[in-house]
Structure formats: structure tokens, C-alpha cells
């Protein structure tokens, strides 16, 4: 029964990812579409692997594990997304002190980063709800992105979000996965419009509360 359930879940996740990529094929130039399809395929593979091994719920309030994450690791990612270099370092260190709140319910996932006594000096949206069935517009320093949830909602230990734009062919993926030791692993990937330049940041969080 467990093996049959895993196979069904993998099939549904792959179908969701392929449907998402197909709908976008009319919006992106052909030479950019290959990058998005590869990102979607990787998302399906990662979530399928996690469902076989993980058993910790994704929903919760998390804080950065400084013993397993580099201080200010977000700096190159923030620069790639349009943050001025003069702000990127201090911003990355401020984000290290913030909690991360995730709520996975049905076909939606809400991600929030409550500020710890500071405010953003640039237009960068960090709180949003993402759905498998509709796009969410997310603000960035260089313009809006169109974001959607890719992975299946009934995979409570892993989700993947794809954000298209602001430039044609440019996109960001956010991958969150919980592991058997109770940690939350975050992987943020920015792919530039040229299809070759990529920035990848990985951070590890530990749970501080349930939501």
C-alpha cells in the first residue's frame, strides 16, 4: 500500500509540474523554456525523493541554525534578484535573525518572514501565499514576478515554488524540505535571463514552534 501511494503521489506531482510548464510554454521564448522545464523536473525528483525518506511536517516556525548555515549567505542571491550591493550584505545578515513561518494547507503554501525590529529599505516582498491553481504576483527591486506552487500539496515535508521574471527567461526557485533529524533545508536558486548564470544558496533552519 505504501509503495502504491508513493507512486501515485510521484505521478500527481509530475503531472502538476508538466502541466505548469506546458501552460508557460506560450509565454516564454523557446530557448528559455528548456531551463524552466529542467527546473520543474528537478523539483519533482527532489520532492519524490523526500517523500520516501522524510517524515517531519513542513508547517511551523523556524529559526536559522547558525551551526549549519553560513552567516550572511543570502548576499549573492539578493544581488542576483536586484538588491543594491551596498544593501545586500547588511540585508543578508538581518535576514539571518528573522524567523521563517511556513503554513502548508491544501493546495496552498504561505511563507512569512516577520521582521525582528527592522524594515526593508528596498521593495522586496518576503511574505506571500502560493497556489498550484493561480499565480501570485511578488514584488522585487527590479519588478514583479509571477509565482506558483509546483509540488503536490499532499507532500507535507517538501514544497517547491517557481517565480518567473522580472526579465523574460529569468526565474527563481524556492525549495523547502524537512529531514528526519527535524531540520528545515532551504534552497534558493536564481537563474538569469541568459540561461547560464545561476546563483544557489542553501540554508538550514531548526523548529522553534508549531503553527
JSON list of C-alpha atoms in Angstrom, two decimals:
[
{"chain": "A", "resi": 1, "resn": "UNK", "atom": "CA", "xyz": [0.00, 0.00, 0.00]},
{"chain": "A", "resi": 2, "resn": "UNK", "atom": "CA", "xyz": [2.84, 2.43, 0.93]},
{"chain": "A", "resi": 3, "resn": "UNK", "atom": "CA", "xyz": [4.68, 1.80, -2.36]},
{"chain": "A", "resi": 4, "resn": "UNK", "atom": "CA", "xyz": [1.48, 2.28, -4.38]},
{"chain": "A", "resi": 5, "resn": "UNK", "atom": "CA", "xyz": [0.79, 5.54, -2.52]},
{"chain": "A", "resi": 6, "resn": "UNK", "atom": "CA", "xyz": [4.30, 6.82, -3.24]},
{"chain": "A", "resi": 7, "resn": "UNK", "atom": "CA", "xyz": [3.97, 6.00, -6.94]},
{"chain": "A", "resi": 8, "resn": "UNK", "atom": "CA", "xyz": [0.59, 7.76, -7.15]},
{"chain": "A", "resi": 9, "resn": "UNK", "atom": "CA", "xyz": [1.97, 10.82, -5.36]},
{"chain": "A", "resi": 10, "resn": "UNK", "atom": "CA", "xyz": [5.00, 10.99, -7.66]},
{"chain": "A", "resi": 11, "resn": "UNK", "atom": "CA", "xyz": [2.76, 10.73, -10.72]},
{"chain": "A", "resi": 12, "resn": "UNK", "atom": "CA", "xyz": [0.46, 13.51, -9.49]},
{"chain": "A", "resi": 13, "resn": "UNK", "atom": "CA", "xyz": [3.43, 15.78, -8.71]},
{"chain": "A", "resi": 14, "resn": "UNK", "atom": "CA", "xyz": [4.96, 15.16, -12.13]},
{"chain": "A", "resi": 15, "resn": "UNK", "atom": "CA", "xyz": [1.63, 15.82, -13.83]},
{"chain": "A", "resi": 16, "resn": "UNK", "atom": "CA", "xyz": [1.27, 19.10, -11.94]},
{"chain": "A", "resi": 17, "resn": "UNK", "atom": "CA", "xyz": [4.79, 20.15, -12.90]},
{"chain": "A", "resi": 18, "resn": "UNK", "atom": "CA", "xyz": [4.38, 19.25, -16.56]},
{"chain": "A", "resi": 19, "resn": "UNK", "atom": "CA", "xyz": [1.00, 21.00, -16.75]},
{"chain": "A", "resi": 20, "resn": "UNK", "atom": "CA", "xyz": [2.57, 24.12, -15.26]},
{"chain": "A", "resi": 21, "resn": "UNK", "atom": "CA", "xyz": [5.43, 24.02, -17.77]},
{"chain": "A", "resi": 22, "resn": "UNK", "atom": "CA", "xyz": [3.02, 23.47, -20.67]},
{"chain": "A", "resi": 23, "resn": "UNK", "atom": "CA", "xyz": [0.91, 26.48, -19.73]},
{"chain": "A", "resi": 24, "resn": "UNK", "atom": "CA", "xyz": [4.01, 28.63, -19.63]},
{"chain": "A", "resi": 25, "resn": "UNK", "atom": "CA", "xyz": [5.34, 27.47, -22.99]},
{"chain": "A", "resi": 26, "resn": "UNK", "atom": "CA", "xyz": [3.28, 30.11, -24.76]},
{"chain": "A", "resi": 27, "resn": "UNK", "atom": "CA", "xyz": [4.68, 32.87, -22.54]},
{"chain": "A", "resi": 28, "resn": "UNK", "atom": "CA", "xyz": [8.40, 32.15, -22.74]},
{"chain": "A", "resi": 29, "resn": "UNK", "atom": "CA", "xyz": [10.73, 32.13, -25.73]},
{"chain": "A", "resi": 30, "resn": "UNK", "atom": "CA", "xyz": [11.63, 28.56, -26.86]},
{"chain": "A", "resi": 31, "resn": "UNK", "atom": "CA", "xyz": [15.28, 28.86, -25.81]},
{"chain": "A", "resi": 32, "resn": "UNK", "atom": "CA", "xyz": [14.17, 29.86, -22.27]},
{"chain": "A", "resi": 33, "resn": "UNK", "atom": "CA", "xyz": [11.56, 27.13, -21.92]},
{"chain": "A", "resi": 34, "resn": "UNK", "atom": "CA", "xyz": [14.16, 24.36, -21.65]},
{"chain": "A", "resi": 35, "resn": "UNK", "atom": "CA", "xyz": [15.56, 25.96, -18.48]},
{"chain": "A", "resi": 36, "resn": "UNK", "atom": "CA", "xyz": [12.13, 26.10, -16.85]},
{"chain": "A", "resi": 37, "resn": "UNK", "atom": "CA", "xyz": [11.28, 22.52, -17.81]},
{"chain": "A", "resi": 38, "resn": "UNK", "atom": "CA", "xyz": [14.56, 21.33, -16.29]},
{"chain": "A", "resi": 39, "resn": "UNK", "atom": "CA", "xyz": [13.85, 23.26, -13.08]},
{"chain": "A", "resi": 40, "resn": "UNK", "atom": "CA", "xyz": [10.37, 21.71, -12.89]},
{"chain": "A", "resi": 41, "resn": "UNK", "atom": "CA", "xyz": [11.74, 18.20, -13.49]},
{"chain": "A", "resi": 42, "resn": "UNK", "atom": "CA", "xyz": [14.32, 18.70, -10.74]},
{"chain": "A", "resi": 43, "resn": "UNK", "atom": "CA", "xyz": [11.60, 19.90, -8.36]},
{"chain": "A", "resi": 44, "resn": "UNK", "atom": "CA", "xyz": [9.55, 16.74, -8.97]},
{"chain": "A", "resi": 45, "resn": "UNK", "atom": "CA", "xyz": [12.56, 14.48, -8.45]},
{"chain": "A", "resi": 46, "resn": "UNK", "atom": "CA", "xyz": [13.54, 16.22, -5.20]},
{"chain": "A", "resi": 47, "resn": "UNK", "atom": "CA", "xyz": [10.03, 16.09, -3.70]},
{"chain": "A", "resi": 48, "resn": "UNK", "atom": "CA", "xyz": [9.61, 12.43, -4.69]},
{"chain": "A", "resi": 49, "resn": "UNK", "atom": "CA", "xyz": [12.90, 11.52, -3.01]},
{"chain": "A", "resi": 50, "resn": "UNK", "atom": "CA", "xyz": [11.96, 13.39, 0.15]},
{"chain": "A", "resi": 51, "resn": "UNK", "atom": "CA", "xyz": [8.58, 11.65, 0.38]},
{"chain": "A", "resi": 52, "resn": "UNK", "atom": "CA", "xyz": [10.44, 8.34, 0.55]},
{"chain": "A", "resi": 53, "resn": "UNK", "atom": "CA", "xyz": [12.75, 9.43, 3.37]},
{"chain": "A", "resi": 54, "resn": "UNK", "atom": "CA", "xyz": [11.36, 12.41, 5.29]},
{"chain": "A", "resi": 55, "resn": "UNK", "atom": "CA", "xyz": [8.68, 12.31, 7.95]},
{"chain": "A", "resi": 56, "resn": "UNK", "atom": "CA", "xyz": [8.77, 15.77, 9.56]},
{"chain": "A", "resi": 57, "resn": "UNK", "atom": "CA", "xyz": [5.96, 18.21, 8.88]},
{"chain": "A", "resi": 58, "resn": "UNK", "atom": "CA", "xyz": [6.86, 21.36, 6.94]},
{"chain": "A", "resi": 59, "resn": "UNK", "atom": "CA", "xyz": [4.41, 23.71, 8.69]},
{"chain": "A", "resi": 60, "resn": "UNK", "atom": "CA", "xyz": [5.94, 25.52, 11.62]},
{"chain": "A", "resi": 61, "resn": "UNK", "atom": "CA", "xyz": [8.04, 28.44, 12.80]},
{"chain": "A", "resi": 62, "resn": "UNK", "atom": "CA", "xyz": [11.73, 28.08, 12.07]},
{"chain": "A", "resi": 63, "resn": "UNK", "atom": "CA", "xyz": [14.94, 29.89, 13.02]},
{"chain": "A", "resi": 64, "resn": "UNK", "atom": "CA", "xyz": [18.29, 29.76, 11.22]},
{"chain": "A", "resi": 65, "resn": "UNK", "atom": "CA", "xyz": [20.66, 27.07, 12.53]},
{"chain": "A", "resi": 66, "resn": "UNK", "atom": "CA", "xyz": [23.88, 29.09, 12.68]},
{"chain": "A", "resi": 67, "resn": "UNK", "atom": "CA", "xyz": [25.96, 25.94, 13.20]},
{"chain": "A", "resi": 68, "resn": "UNK", "atom": "CA", "xyz": [24.89, 24.61, 9.79]},
{"chain": "A", "resi": 69, "resn": "UNK", "atom": "CA", "xyz": [24.46, 27.83, 7.76]},
{"chain": "A", "resi": 70, "resn": "UNK", "atom": "CA", "xyz": [26.96, 30.49, 6.69]},
{"chain": "A", "resi": 71, "resn": "UNK", "atom": "CA", "xyz": [26.44, 33.96, 8.18]},
{"chain": "A", "resi": 72, "resn": "UNK", "atom": "CA", "xyz": [25.07, 36.32, 5.54]},
{"chain": "A", "resi": 73, "resn": "UNK", "atom": "CA", "xyz": [24.70, 33.53, 2.97]},
{"chain": "A", "resi": 74, "resn": "UNK", "atom": "CA", "xyz": [21.81, 35.30, 1.22]},
{"chain": "A", "resi": 75, "resn": "UNK", "atom": "CA", "xyz": [24.02, 38.15, -0.08]},
{"chain": "A", "resi": 76, "resn": "UNK", "atom": "CA", "xyz": [24.75, 36.78, -3.61]},
{"chain": "A", "resi": 77, "resn": "UNK", "atom": "CA", "xyz": [21.12, 35.74, -4.03]},
{"chain": "A", "resi": 78, "resn": "UNK", "atom": "CA", "xyz": [19.84, 39.19, -3.04]},
{"chain": "A", "resi": 79, "resn": "UNK", "atom": "CA", "xyz": [22.23, 40.85, -5.51]},
{"chain": "A", "resi": 80, "resn": "UNK", "atom": "CA", "xyz": [21.09, 38.50, -8.29]},
{"chain": "A", "resi": 81, "resn": "UNK", "atom": "CA", "xyz": [17.48, 39.46, -7.53]},
{"chain": "A", "resi": 82, "resn": "UNK", "atom": "CA", "xyz": [18.24, 43.17, -7.87]},
{"chain": "A", "resi": 83, "resn": "UNK", "atom": "CA", "xyz": [19.21, 44.37, -4.38]},
{"chain": "A", "resi": 84, "resn": "UNK", "atom": "CA", "xyz": [21.90, 47.09, -4.48]},
{"chain": "A", "resi": 85, "resn": "UNK", "atom": "CA", "xyz": [25.29, 45.73, -3.43]},
{"chain": "A", "resi": 86, "resn": "UNK", "atom": "CA", "xyz": [25.61, 48.36, -0.72]},
{"chain": "A", "resi": 87, "resn": "UNK", "atom": "CA", "xyz": [22.47, 46.95, 0.97]},
{"chain": "A", "resi": 88, "resn": "UNK", "atom": "CA", "xyz": [22.88, 43.25, 0.16]},
{"chain": "A", "resi": 89, "resn": "UNK", "atom": "CA", "xyz": [25.40, 42.37, 2.90]},
{"chain": "A", "resi": 90, "resn": "UNK", "atom": "CA", "xyz": [23.58, 44.07, 5.79]},
{"chain": "A", "resi": 91, "resn": "UNK", "atom": "CA", "xyz": [20.25, 42.76, 4.48]},
{"chain": "A", "resi": 92, "resn": "UNK", "atom": "CA", "xyz": [21.53, 39.19, 4.38]},
{"chain": "A", "resi": 93, "resn": "UNK", "atom": "CA", "xyz": [22.73, 39.43, 7.97]},
{"chain": "A", "resi": 94, "resn": "UNK", "atom": "CA", "xyz": [19.38, 40.91, 9.07]},
{"chain": "A", "resi": 95, "resn": "UNK", "atom": "CA", "xyz": [17.52, 38.04, 7.38]},
{"chain": "A", "resi": 96, "resn": "UNK", "atom": "CA", "xyz": [19.67, 35.63, 9.41]},
{"chain": "A", "resi": 97, "resn": "UNK", "atom": "CA", "xyz": [17.98, 36.89, 12.58]},
{"chain": "A", "resi": 98, "resn": "UNK", "atom": "CA", "xyz": [14.43, 36.61, 11.26]},
{"chain": "A", "resi": 99, "resn": "UNK", "atom": "CA", "xyz": [12.16, 33.66, 11.86]},
{"chain": "A", "resi": 100, "resn": "UNK", "atom": "CA", "xyz": [10.64, 31.78, 8.93]},
{"chain": "A", "resi": 101, "resn": "UNK", "atom": "CA", "xyz": [6.97, 30.80, 9.20]},
{"chain": "A", "resi": 102, "resn": "UNK", "atom": "CA", "xyz": [5.57, 28.18, 6.81]},
{"chain": "A", "resi": 103, "resn": "UNK", "atom": "CA", "xyz": [1.96, 27.04, 6.58]},
{"chain": "A", "resi": 104, "resn": "UNK", "atom": "CA", "xyz": [1.08, 24.25, 4.16]},
{"chain": "A", "resi": 105, "resn": "UNK", "atom": "CA", "xyz": [-2.68, 23.78, 3.74]},
{"chain": "A", "resi": 106, "resn": "UNK", "atom": "CA", "xyz": [-4.49, 22.10, 0.86]},
{"chain": "A", "resi": 107, "resn": "UNK", "atom": "CA", "xyz": [-3.19, 23.40, -2.46]},
{"chain": "A", "resi": 108, "resn": "UNK", "atom": "CA", "xyz": [-1.56, 26.47, -0.91]},
{"chain": "A", "resi": 109, "resn": "UNK", "atom": "CA", "xyz": [1.60, 27.28, 1.00]},
{"chain": "A", "resi": 110, "resn": "UNK", "atom": "CA", "xyz": [2.12, 30.51, 2.93]},
{"chain": "A", "resi": 111, "resn": "UNK", "atom": "CA", "xyz": [5.65, 31.74, 3.66]},
{"chain": "A", "resi": 112, "resn": "UNK", "atom": "CA", "xyz": [6.26, 34.64, 6.03]},
{"chain": "A", "resi": 113, "resn": "UNK", "atom": "CA", "xyz": [9.41, 36.29, 7.35]},
{"chain": "A", "resi": 114, "resn": "UNK", "atom": "CA", "xyz": [8.40, 38.55, 10.25]},
{"chain": "A", "resi": 115, "resn": "UNK", "atom": "CA", "xyz": [10.90, 41.41, 10.73]},
{"chain": "A", "resi": 116, "resn": "UNK", "atom": "CA", "xyz": [12.86, 41.33, 14.00]},
{"chain": "A", "resi": 117, "resn": "UNK", "atom": "CA", "xyz": [12.84, 45.05, 14.78]},
{"chain": "A", "resi": 118, "resn": "UNK", "atom": "CA", "xyz": [13.87, 46.30, 11.33]},
{"chain": "A", "resi": 119, "resn": "UNK", "atom": "CA", "xyz": [12.29, 47.20, 8.00]},
{"chain": "A", "resi": 120, "resn": "UNK", "atom": "CA", "xyz": [13.29, 46.58, 4.39]},
{"chain": "A", "resi": 121, "resn": "UNK", "atom": "CA", "xyz": [14.97, 49.56, 2.69]},
{"chain": "A", "resi": 122, "resn": "UNK", "atom": "CA", "xyz": [14.08, 48.21, -0.78]},
{"chain": "A", "resi": 123, "resn": "UNK", "atom": "CA", "xyz": [10.96, 46.87, -2.47]},
{"chain": "A", "resi": 124, "resn": "UNK", "atom": "CA", "xyz": [11.31, 43.14, -1.78]},
{"chain": "A", "resi": 125, "resn": "UNK", "atom": "CA", "xyz": [8.25, 41.08, -0.88]},
{"chain": "A", "resi": 126, "resn": "UNK", "atom": "CA", "xyz": [9.02, 38.26, 1.55]},
{"chain": "A", "resi": 127, "resn": "UNK", "atom": "CA", "xyz": [5.51, 37.25, 2.67]},
{"chain": "A", "resi": 128, "resn": "UNK", "atom": "CA", "xyz": [3.07, 35.58, 0.26]},
{"chain": "A", "resi": 129, "resn": "UNK", "atom": "CA", "xyz": [0.70, 32.67, -0.28]},
{"chain": "A", "resi": 130, "resn": "UNK", "atom": "CA", "xyz": [1.43, 30.40, -3.25]},
{"chain": "A", "resi": 131, "resn": "UNK", "atom": "CA", "xyz": [-1.07, 28.15, -5.01]},
{"chain": "A", "resi": 132, "resn": "UNK", "atom": "CA", "xyz": [-0.98, 25.34, -7.55]},
{"chain": "A", "resi": 133, "resn": "UNK", "atom": "CA", "xyz": [-4.01, 26.79, -9.33]},
{"chain": "A", "resi": 134, "resn": "UNK", "atom": "CA", "xyz": [-3.28, 30.51, -9.68]},
{"chain": "A", "resi": 135, "resn": "UNK", "atom": "CA", "xyz": [-0.34, 32.89, -9.90]},
{"chain": "A", "resi": 136, "resn": "UNK", "atom": "CA", "xyz": [0.80, 35.15, -7.09]},
{"chain": "A", "resi": 137, "resn": "UNK", "atom": "CA", "xyz": [2.40, 38.47, -8.03]},
{"chain": "A", "resi": 138, "resn": "UNK", "atom": "CA", "xyz": [5.52, 39.09, -5.94]},
{"chain": "A", "resi": 139, "resn": "UNK", "atom": "CA", "xyz": [7.36, 42.44, -5.78]},
{"chain": "A", "resi": 140, "resn": "UNK", "atom": "CA", "xyz": [11.15, 42.63, -6.31]},
{"chain": "A", "resi": 141, "resn": "UNK", "atom": "CA", "xyz": [13.57, 45.57, -6.69]},
{"chain": "A", "resi": 142, "resn": "UNK", "atom": "CA", "xyz": [13.53, 45.14, -10.50]},
{"chain": "A", "resi": 143, "resn": "UNK", "atom": "CA", "xyz": [9.83, 44.50, -10.99]},
{"chain": "A", "resi": 144, "resn": "UNK", "atom": "CA", "xyz": [7.11, 41.91, -10.33]},
{"chain": "A", "resi": 145, "resn": "UNK", "atom": "CA", "xyz": [7.46, 38.13, -10.54]},
{"chain": "A", "resi": 146, "resn": "UNK", "atom": "CA", "xyz": [4.69, 35.60, -11.29]},
{"chain": "A", "resi": 147, "resn": "UNK", "atom": "CA", "xyz": [4.89, 32.81, -8.72]},
{"chain": "A", "resi": 148, "resn": "UNK", "atom": "CA", "xyz": [3.24, 29.40, -8.47]},
{"chain": "A", "resi": 149, "resn": "UNK", "atom": "CA", "xyz": [3.45, 26.33, -6.26]},
{"chain": "A", "resi": 150, "resn": "UNK", "atom": "CA", "xyz": [4.81, 23.36, -8.24]},
{"chain": "A", "resi": 151, "resn": "UNK", "atom": "CA", "xyz": [4.91, 20.36, -5.91]},
{"chain": "A", "resi": 152, "resn": "UNK", "atom": "CA", "xyz": [1.86, 18.47, -4.67]},
{"chain": "A", "resi": 153, "resn": "UNK", "atom": "CA", "xyz": [0.08, 19.82, -1.62]},
{"chain": "A", "resi": 154, "resn": "UNK", "atom": "CA", "xyz": [-0.17, 16.37, -0.03]},
{"chain": "A", "resi": 155, "resn": "UNK", "atom": "CA", "xyz": [3.62, 16.26, 0.33]},
{"chain": "A", "resi": 156, "resn": "UNK", "atom": "CA", "xyz": [3.73, 17.94, 3.76]},
{"chain": "A", "resi": 157, "resn": "UNK", "atom": "CA", "xyz": [7.51, 17.63, 4.08]},
{"chain": "A", "resi": 158, "resn": "UNK", "atom": "CA", "xyz": [8.60, 19.33, 0.83]},
{"chain": "A", "resi": 159, "resn": "UNK", "atom": "CA", "xyz": [7.42, 22.15, -1.44]},
{"chain": "A", "resi": 160, "resn": "UNK", "atom": "CA", "xyz": [8.86, 23.94, -4.47]},
{"chain": "A", "resi": 161, "resn": "UNK", "atom": "CA", "xyz": [7.91, 27.41, -5.70]},
{"chain": "A", "resi": 162, "resn": "UNK", "atom": "CA", "xyz": [8.79, 28.88, -9.10]},
{"chain": "A", "resi": 163, "resn": "UNK", "atom": "CA", "xyz": [8.85, 32.65, -9.63]},
{"chain": "A", "resi": 164, "resn": "UNK", "atom": "CA", "xyz": [9.03, 33.87, -13.23]},
{"chain": "A", "resi": 165, "resn": "UNK", "atom": "CA", "xyz": [10.66, 37.19, -14.13]},
{"chain": "A", "resi": 166, "resn": "UNK", "atom": "CA", "xyz": [11.10, 40.06, -13.88]},
{"chain": "A", "resi": 167, "resn": "UNK", "atom": "CA", "xyz": [13.00, 39.66, -17.20]},
{"chain": "A", "resi": 168, "resn": "UNK", "atom": "CA", "xyz": [11.92, 37.19, -19.88]},
{"chain": "A", "resi": 169, "resn": "UNK", "atom": "CA", "xyz": [13.59, 33.83, -19.25]},
{"chain": "A", "resi": 170, "resn": "UNK", "atom": "CA", "xyz": [14.65, 34.79, -15.71]},
{"chain": "A", "resi": 171, "resn": "UNK", "atom": "CA", "xyz": [13.26, 32.80, -12.78]},
{"chain": "A", "resi": 172, "resn": "UNK", "atom": "CA", "xyz": [13.76, 31.85, -9.13]},
{"chain": "A", "resi": 173, "resn": "UNK", "atom": "CA", "xyz": [13.01, 28.54, -7.46]},
{"chain": "A", "resi": 174, "resn": "UNK", "atom": "CA", "xyz": [12.48, 28.16, -3.72]},
{"chain": "A", "resi": 175, "resn": "UNK", "atom": "CA", "xyz": [12.74, 24.64, -2.33]},
{"chain": "A", "resi": 176, "resn": "UNK", "atom": "CA", "xyz": [11.88, 23.76, 1.27]},
{"chain": "A", "resi": 177, "resn": "UNK", "atom": "CA", "xyz": [12.31, 20.25, 2.67]},
{"chain": "A", "resi": 178, "resn": "UNK", "atom": "CA", "xyz": [12.24, 18.77, 6.16]},
{"chain": "A", "resi": 179, "resn": "UNK", "atom": "CA", "xyz": [14.56, 15.96, 7.13]},
{"chain": "A", "resi": 180, "resn": "UNK", "atom": "CA", "xyz": [14.44, 13.09, 9.60]},
{"chain": "A", "resi": 181, "resn": "UNK", "atom": "CA", "xyz": [16.63, 14.97, 12.09]},
{"chain": "A", "resi": 182, "resn": "UNK", "atom": "CA", "xyz": [13.94, 17.66, 12.37]},
{"chain": "A", "resi": 183, "resn": "UNK", "atom": "CA", "xyz": [15.65, 20.38, 10.35]},
{"chain": "A", "resi": 184, "resn": "UNK", "atom": "CA", "xyz": [14.27, 22.50, 7.51]},
{"chain": "A", "resi": 185, "resn": "UNK", "atom": "CA", "xyz": [16.52, 22.86, 4.48]},
{"chain": "A", "resi": 186, "resn": "UNK", "atom": "CA", "xyz": [16.02, 25.86, 2.20]},
{"chain": "A", "resi": 187, "resn": "UNK", "atom": "CA", "xyz": [17.48, 26.10, -1.29]},
{"chain": "A", "resi": 188, "resn": "UNK", "atom": "CA", "xyz": [17.09, 29.33, -3.25]},
{"chain": "A", "resi": 189, "resn": "UNK", "atom": "CA", "xyz": [18.14, 29.36, -6.91]},
{"chain": "A", "resi": 190, "resn": "UNK", "atom": "CA", "xyz": [18.24, 32.36, -9.25]},
{"chain": "A", "resi": 191, "resn": "UNK", "atom": "CA", "xyz": [18.60, 31.66, -12.97]},
{"chain": "A", "resi": 192, "resn": "UNK", "atom": "CA", "xyz": [19.47, 34.71, -15.08]},
{"chain": "A", "resi": 193, "resn": "UNK", "atom": "CA", "xyz": [17.78, 35.51, -18.38]},
{"chain": "A", "resi": 194, "resn": "UNK", "atom": "CA", "xyz": [20.85, 34.29, -20.29]},
{"chain": "A", "resi": 195, "resn": "UNK", "atom": "CA", "xyz": [20.03, 30.74, -19.15]},
{"chain": "A", "resi": 196, "resn": "UNK", "atom": "CA", "xyz": [23.58, 30.13, -17.93]},
{"chain": "A", "resi": 197, "resn": "UNK", "atom": "CA", "xyz": [24.25, 32.31, -14.89]},
{"chain": "A", "resi": 198, "resn": "UNK", "atom": "CA", "xyz": [22.95, 30.69, -11.71]},
{"chain": "A", "resi": 199, "resn": "UNK", "atom": "CA", "xyz": [23.18, 31.56, -8.03]},
{"chain": "A", "resi": 200, "resn": "UNK", "atom": "CA", "xyz": [22.32, 28.87, -5.47]},
{"chain": "A", "resi": 201, "resn": "UNK", "atom": "CA", "xyz": [22.06, 29.44, -1.71]},
{"chain": "A", "resi": 202, "resn": "UNK", "atom": "CA", "xyz": [21.36, 26.72, 0.86]},
{"chain": "A", "resi": 203, "resn": "UNK", "atom": "CA", "xyz": [20.42, 27.34, 4.48]},
{"chain": "A", "resi": 204, "resn": "UNK", "atom": "CA", "xyz": [19.33, 25.12, 7.38]},
{"chain": "A", "resi": 205, "resn": "UNK", "atom": "CA", "xyz": [16.69, 26.00, 9.98]},
{"chain": "A", "resi": 206, "resn": "UNK", "atom": "CA", "xyz": [15.55, 24.43, 13.25]},
{"chain": "A", "resi": 207, "resn": "UNK", "atom": "CA", "xyz": [11.97, 24.41, 14.52]},
{"chain": "A", "resi": 208, "resn": "UNK", "atom": "CA", "xyz": [11.05, 26.72, 17.38]},
{"chain": "A", "resi": 209, "resn": "UNK", "atom": "CA", "xyz": [7.24, 26.44, 17.32]},
{"chain": "A", "resi": 210, "resn": "UNK", "atom": "CA", "xyz": [4.30, 24.78, 15.61]},
{"chain": "A", "resi": 211, "resn": "UNK", "atom": "CA", "xyz": [1.68, 26.76, 13.68]}
]
